[in-house]
Amino acid sequence: MTAARLLIVGPQGSGKGTQGARISDALGIPTVSTGDVFRANVKDGTELGLKVKAIIDAGDLVPDELTSAIVRDRLEQPDAAAGFLLDGYPRNLGQVGDLDAFLTGRGEALTAVIELSVPRDESISRLSLRAAEQGRADDNEESIAKRLAIYESETAPILDVYRERGVVDVIDGVGTLDEITERITAALAARGITA
Ligand code: AMP
């Protein structure tokens, strides 16, 4: 059996939050979502929240140093010792370097990277739906466009790094929630990652 040290990557609106939560539940590992951490801090009005609110609302990236420190702290918690699922981090090559330094120091590495593949039109229509349902401050047209552009220019390149390491599974992200979960579960099982 291989330890579940996972990353889920996909454009905004690909369903990575939903699928990440399902996979974490099934494997009994915590999801570490930087977006969720930031949003919770904004909601609670913490010092961190005040610092990042304008950045997030504009659809820009929070500085790497701050983001990587938050993830390191979270991964050092006992519940992440046996495995974890990262959602939304690393998001650029600098953060890949930060995560590598941290994991290598523990003699660990990511064991699978799930790339959720969804056509651009589909993610934009899912995002508009989410904007209407959840009222997220950053789900406005300008911010969505910026986030998708940042995904293409900064986040997509991290997949090349992980592809070279042979850990990427490309999953078709179009289908019912159950179908997509099933595809991810099967890809992980092929790597020896099971509940
Ligand atoms: P998400 O929920 O993953 O789409 O994240 C929402 C917002 O939080 C992003 O648009 C960024 O402003 C910020 N954020 C989340 N994760 C990161 C990260 N790894 N690096 C920088 N900013 C991030």
mmCIF file of C-alpha atoms and ligand atoms in Angstrom:
data_model
loop_
_atom_site.group_PDB
_atom_site.id
_atom_site.type_symbol
_atom_site.label_atom_id
_atom_site.label_comp_id
_atom_site.label_asym_id
_atom_site.label_seq_id
_atom_site.Cartn_x
_atom_site.Cartn_y
_atom_site.Cartn_z
ATOM 1 C CA MET A 1 0.000 0.000 0.000
ATOM 2 C CA THR A 2 1.256 3.482 -0.904
ATOM 3 C CA ALA A 3 0.764 6.446 1.434
ATOM 4 C CA ALA A 4 -1.832 8.913 0.162
ATOM 5 C CA ARG A 5 0.086 12.149 -0.242
ATOM 6 C CA LEU A 6 -2.099 13.688 -2.873
ATOM 7 C CA LEU A 7 -2.611 16.852 -4.834
ATOM 8 C CA ILE A 8 -5.700 17.682 -6.861
ATOM 9 C CA VAL A 9 -5.263 20.267 -9.609
ATOM 10 C CA GLY A 10 -7.752 21.744 -12.053
ATOM 11 C CA PRO A 11 -9.009 25.078 -13.297
ATOM 12 C CA GLN A 12 -11.488 27.038 -11.212
ATOM 13 C CA GLY A 13 -14.869 25.393 -11.701
ATOM 14 C CA SER A 14 -13.405 21.971 -12.456
ATOM 15 C CA GLY A 15 -14.978 20.526 -9.315
ATOM 16 C CA LYS A 16 -11.672 19.898 -7.543
ATOM 17 C CA GLY A 17 -13.053 21.094 -4.191
ATOM 18 C CA THR A 18 -15.990 18.694 -4.354
ATOM 19 C CA GLN A 19 -13.981 15.734 -5.645
ATOM 20 C CA GLY A 20 -11.109 16.448 -3.252
ATOM 21 C CA ALA A 21 -13.478 16.291 -0.282
ATOM 22 C CA ARG A 22 -14.958 12.989 -1.503
ATOM 23 C CA ILE A 23 -11.543 11.402 -1.980
ATOM 24 C CA SER A 24 -10.305 12.623 1.416
ATOM 25 C CA ASP A 25 -13.382 11.182 3.104
ATOM 26 C CA ALA A 26 -13.005 7.854 1.327
ATOM 27 C CA LEU A 27 -9.327 7.543 2.254
ATOM 28 C CA GLY A 28 -9.666 8.994 5.764
ATOM 29 C CA ILE A 29 -7.135 11.757 5.204
ATOM 30 C CA PRO A 30 -7.522 15.517 5.736
ATOM 31 C CA THR A 31 -8.016 17.919 2.830
ATOM 32 C CA VAL A 32 -5.696 20.884 3.011
ATOM 33 C CA SER A 33 -7.317 23.633 0.938
ATOM 34 C CA THR A 34 -5.501 26.951 1.004
ATOM 35 C CA GLY A 35 -8.562 28.676 -0.490
ATOM 36 C CA ASP A 36 -10.713 27.366 2.399
ATOM 37 C CA VAL A 37 -8.120 28.488 4.980
ATOM 38 C CA PHE A 38 -8.008 31.973 3.478
ATOM 39 C CA ARG A 39 -11.799 32.245 3.196
ATOM 40 C CA ALA A 40 -12.291 31.124 6.826
ATOM 41 C CA ASN A 41 -9.798 33.763 7.991
ATOM 42 C CA VAL A 42 -11.479 36.489 5.944
ATOM 43 C CA LYS A 43 -14.851 35.480 7.393
ATOM 44 C CA ASP A 44 -13.521 35.522 10.958
ATOM 45 C CA GLY A 45 -11.736 38.838 10.409
ATOM 46 C CA THR A 46 -8.353 37.522 11.622
ATOM 47 C CA GLU A 47 -5.083 39.337 10.992
ATOM 48 C CA LEU A 48 -4.363 36.906 8.132
ATOM 49 C CA GLY A 49 -7.865 37.467 6.749
ATOM 50 C CA LEU A 50 -7.434 41.239 6.726
ATOM 51 C CA LYS A 51 -4.113 40.825 4.965
ATOM 52 C CA VAL A 52 -5.433 38.611 2.149
ATOM 53 C CA LYS A 53 -9.018 39.802 1.540
ATOM 54 C CA ALA A 54 -8.278 42.363 -1.185
ATOM 55 C CA ILE A 55 -5.875 39.956 -2.923
ATOM 56 C CA ILE A 56 -8.435 37.159 -3.022
ATOM 57 C CA ASP A 57 -11.338 39.374 -4.088
ATOM 58 C CA ALA A 58 -9.250 40.625 -7.014
ATOM 59 C CA GLY A 59 -8.405 37.045 -8.030
ATOM 60 C CA ASP A 60 -4.661 37.494 -7.455
ATOM 61 C CA LEU A 61 -2.398 35.017 -5.691
ATOM 62 C CA VAL A 62 -1.484 35.447 -2.034
ATOM 63 C CA PRO A 63 2.340 35.719 -1.698
ATOM 64 C CA ASP A 64 4.126 32.357 -1.748
ATOM 65 C CA GLU A 65 5.937 32.876 1.549
ATOM 66 C CA LEU A 66 2.719 33.392 3.469
ATOM 67 C CA THR A 67 0.873 30.558 1.689
ATOM 68 C CA SER A 68 3.684 28.030 2.046
ATOM 69 C CA ALA A 69 4.064 28.794 5.773
ATOM 70 C CA ILE A 70 0.366 28.065 6.305
ATOM 71 C CA VAL A 71 0.588 24.752 4.470
ATOM 72 C CA ARG A 72 3.736 23.680 6.362
ATOM 73 C CA ASP A 73 2.022 24.376 9.686
ATOM 74 C CA ARG A 74 -1.011 22.381 8.602
ATOM 75 C CA LEU A 75 0.995 19.403 7.321
ATOM 76 C CA GLU A 76 2.842 19.250 10.627
ATOM 77 C CA GLN A 77 -0.403 18.481 12.477
ATOM 78 C CA PRO A 78 -0.642 14.854 13.596
ATOM 79 C CA ASP A 79 -3.722 14.075 11.475
ATOM 80 C CA ALA A 80 -1.702 14.698 8.293
ATOM 81 C CA ALA A 81 1.125 12.347 9.249
ATOM 82 C CA ALA A 82 -0.297 9.331 7.435
ATOM 83 C CA GLY A 83 -1.501 11.206 4.382
ATOM 84 C CA PHE A 84 -3.240 14.312 3.089
ATOM 85 C CA LEU A 85 -4.900 15.766 0.026
ATOM 86 C CA LEU A 86 -3.747 19.206 -1.088
ATOM 87 C CA ASP A 87 -6.336 21.310 -2.906
ATOM 88 C CA GLY A 88 -5.184 24.585 -4.458
ATOM 89 C CA TYR A 89 -1.553 24.347 -3.330
ATOM 90 C CA PRO A 90 1.041 24.383 -4.853
ATOM 91 C CA ARG A 91 -0.263 26.779 -7.467
ATOM 92 C CA ASN A 92 2.954 27.972 -9.115
ATOM 93 C CA LEU A 93 6.530 26.758 -9.522
ATOM 94 C CA GLY A 94 7.780 28.703 -6.487
ATOM 95 C CA GLN A 95 5.296 26.864 -4.271
ATOM 96 C CA VAL A 96 6.346 23.535 -5.798
ATOM 97 C CA GLY A 97 9.888 24.370 -4.638
ATOM 98 C CA ASP A 98 8.655 25.243 -1.138
ATOM 99 C CA LEU A 99 6.634 22.031 -0.873
ATOM 100 C CA ASP A 100 9.517 19.925 -2.211
ATOM 101 C CA ALA A 101 11.855 21.396 0.408
ATOM 102 C CA PHE A 102 9.376 20.609 3.172
ATOM 103 C CA LEU A 103 8.509 17.071 2.055
ATOM 104 C CA THR A 104 12.084 16.107 1.171
ATOM 105 C CA GLY A 105 13.087 17.169 4.687
ATOM 106 C CA ARG A 106 10.687 14.500 5.959
ATOM 107 C CA GLY A 107 11.820 11.911 3.428
ATOM 108 C CA GLU A 108 8.477 12.156 1.660
ATOM 109 C CA ALA A 109 7.070 13.086 -1.743
ATOM 110 C CA LEU A 110 3.649 13.424 -3.350
ATOM 111 C CA THR A 111 2.475 9.969 -4.393
ATOM 112 C CA ALA A 112 -0.199 11.054 -6.898
ATOM 113 C CA VAL A 113 -1.306 14.256 -8.590
ATOM 114 C CA ILE A 114 -4.864 14.207 -9.897
ATOM 115 C CA GLU A 115 -5.358 16.548 -12.850
ATOM 116 C CA LEU A 116 -9.066 17.231 -13.343
ATOM 117 C CA SER A 117 -9.543 18.039 -16.974
ATOM 118 C CA VAL A 118 -12.556 20.186 -17.867
ATOM 119 C CA PRO A 119 -13.079 22.304 -21.021
ATOM 120 C CA ARG A 120 -12.847 26.052 -20.442
ATOM 121 C CA ASP A 121 -16.516 26.700 -21.405
ATOM 122 C CA GLU A 122 -17.671 24.104 -18.896
ATOM 123 C CA SER A 123 -15.631 25.577 -16.014
ATOM 124 C CA ILE A 124 -16.869 29.083 -16.758
ATOM 125 C CA SER A 125 -20.508 27.977 -16.729
ATOM 126 C CA ARG A 126 -19.977 26.021 -13.479
ATOM 127 C CA LEU A 127 -18.359 29.102 -11.914
ATOM 128 C CA SER A 128 -21.279 31.330 -12.899
ATOM 129 C CA LEU A 129 -23.633 28.814 -11.310
ATOM 130 C CA ARG A 130 -21.544 28.747 -8.109
ATOM 131 C CA ALA A 131 -21.520 32.565 -8.049
ATOM 132 C CA ALA A 132 -25.307 32.550 -8.082
ATOM 133 C CA GLU A 133 -25.574 29.775 -5.458
ATOM 134 C CA GLN A 134 -22.806 30.666 -2.995
ATOM 135 C CA GLY A 135 -22.235 34.368 -3.597
ATOM 136 C CA ARG A 136 -18.442 34.106 -3.317
ATOM 137 C CA ALA A 137 -16.924 37.594 -3.498
ATOM 138 C CA ASP A 138 -14.284 36.422 -5.976
ATOM 139 C CA ASP A 139 -16.785 34.799 -8.360
ATOM 140 C CA ASN A 140 -17.302 37.996 -10.347
ATOM 141 C CA GLU A 141 -16.536 38.211 -14.053
ATOM 142 C CA GLU A 142 -13.267 40.133 -13.741
ATOM 143 C CA SER A 143 -11.871 37.959 -10.981
ATOM 144 C CA ILE A 144 -12.900 34.734 -12.750
ATOM 145 C CA ALA A 145 -11.107 35.812 -15.926
ATOM 146 C CA LYS A 146 -7.974 36.682 -13.953
ATOM 147 C CA ARG A 147 -8.004 33.404 -12.005
ATOM 148 C CA LEU A 148 -8.373 31.336 -15.178
ATOM 149 C CA ALA A 149 -5.514 33.293 -16.789
ATOM 150 C CA ILE A 150 -3.301 32.707 -13.729
ATOM 151 C CA TYR A 151 -4.220 29.017 -13.867
ATOM 152 C CA GLU A 152 -3.000 28.791 -17.467
ATOM 153 C CA SER A 153 0.188 30.798 -16.971
ATOM 154 C CA GLU A 154 1.289 29.787 -13.456
ATOM 155 C CA THR A 155 -0.515 26.653 -12.333
ATOM 156 C CA ALA A 156 -0.614 24.520 -15.485
ATOM 157 C CA PRO A 157 3.241 24.516 -15.662
ATOM 158 C CA ILE A 158 3.481 22.735 -12.290
ATOM 159 C CA LEU A 159 1.849 19.731 -13.947
ATOM 160 C CA ASP A 160 4.839 19.382 -16.282
ATOM 161 C CA VAL A 161 7.127 19.086 -13.259
ATOM 162 C CA TYR A 162 4.969 16.387 -11.701
ATOM 163 C CA ARG A 163 4.473 14.650 -15.051
ATOM 164 C CA GLU A 164 8.242 14.238 -15.303
ATOM 165 C CA ARG A 165 8.134 12.544 -11.920
ATOM 166 C CA GLY A 166 5.498 10.133 -13.228
ATOM 167 C CA VAL A 167 2.867 10.928 -10.606
ATOM 168 C CA VAL A 168 0.158 12.658 -12.677
ATOM 169 C CA ASP A 169 -3.174 11.007 -13.484
ATOM 170 C CA VAL A 170 -5.326 12.978 -15.930
ATOM 171 C CA ILE A 171 -8.983 12.487 -15.042
ATOM 172 C CA ASP A 172 -11.874 13.467 -17.298
ATOM 173 C CA GLY A 173 -13.804 15.926 -15.119
ATOM 174 C CA VAL A 174 -17.010 15.847 -17.168
ATOM 175 C CA GLY A 175 -19.704 13.469 -15.965
ATOM 176 C CA THR A 176 -21.750 12.873 -12.842
ATOM 177 C CA LEU A 177 -20.098 13.423 -9.447
ATOM 178 C CA ASP A 178 -20.097 9.670 -8.828
ATOM 179 C CA GLU A 179 -18.581 8.861 -12.200
ATOM 180 C CA ILE A 180 -15.735 11.306 -11.660
ATOM 181 C CA THR A 181 -15.072 10.066 -8.112
ATOM 182 C CA GLU A 182 -14.998 6.530 -9.489
ATOM 183 C CA ARG A 183 -12.406 7.485 -12.130
ATOM 184 C CA ILE A 184 -10.174 9.099 -9.509
ATOM 185 C CA THR A 185 -10.540 6.165 -7.123
ATOM 186 C CA ALA A 186 -9.567 3.732 -9.890
ATOM 187 C CA ALA A 187 -6.495 5.781 -10.864
ATOM 188 C CA LEU A 188 -5.351 5.933 -7.239
ATOM 189 C CA ALA A 189 -5.960 2.215 -6.742
ATOM 190 C CA ALA A 190 -3.710 1.536 -9.756
ATOM 191 C CA ARG A 191 -0.966 3.278 -7.773
ATOM 192 C CA GLY A 192 -1.658 1.204 -4.687
ATOM 193 C CA ILE A 193 -3.475 4.045 -2.933
ATOM 194 C CA THR A 194 -6.595 2.628 -1.338
ATOM 195 C CA ALA A 195 -8.650 3.060 1.810
HETATM 196 P P1 AMP B 1 -9.432 28.552 -4.436
HETATM 197 O O1 AMP B 1 -10.552 28.297 -3.517
HETATM 198 O O2 AMP B 1 -8.396 27.469 -4.433
HETATM 199 O O3 AMP B 1 -9.874 28.909 -5.825
HETATM 200 O O4 AMP B 1 -8.663 29.854 -3.865
HETATM 201 C C1 AMP B 1 -9.328 31.106 -3.744
HETATM 202 C C2 AMP B 1 -8.301 32.228 -3.704
HETATM 203 O O5 AMP B 1 -7.412 32.052 -2.584
HETATM 204 C C3 AMP B 1 -7.359 32.291 -4.909
HETATM 205 O O6 AMP B 1 -7.928 32.981 -6.017
HETATM 206 C C4 AMP B 1 -6.164 33.035 -4.320
HETATM 207 O O7 AMP B 1 -6.426 34.412 -4.177
HETATM 208 C C5 AMP B 1 -6.089 32.434 -2.921
HETATM 209 N N1 AMP B 1 -5.246 31.208 -2.908
HETATM 210 C C6 AMP B 1 -5.653 29.923 -2.693
HETATM 211 N N2 AMP B 1 -4.632 29.064 -2.762
HETATM 212 C C7 AMP B 1 -3.533 29.806 -3.049
HETATM 213 C C8 AMP B 1 -2.167 29.502 -3.263
HETATM 214 N N3 AMP B 1 -1.718 28.241 -3.225
HETATM 215 N N4 AMP B 1 -1.316 30.531 -3.519
HETATM 216 C C9 AMP B 1 -1.752 31.804 -3.567
HETATM 217 N N5 AMP B 1 -3.028 32.171 -3.397
HETATM 218 C C10 AMP B 1 -3.919 31.198 -3.134
#
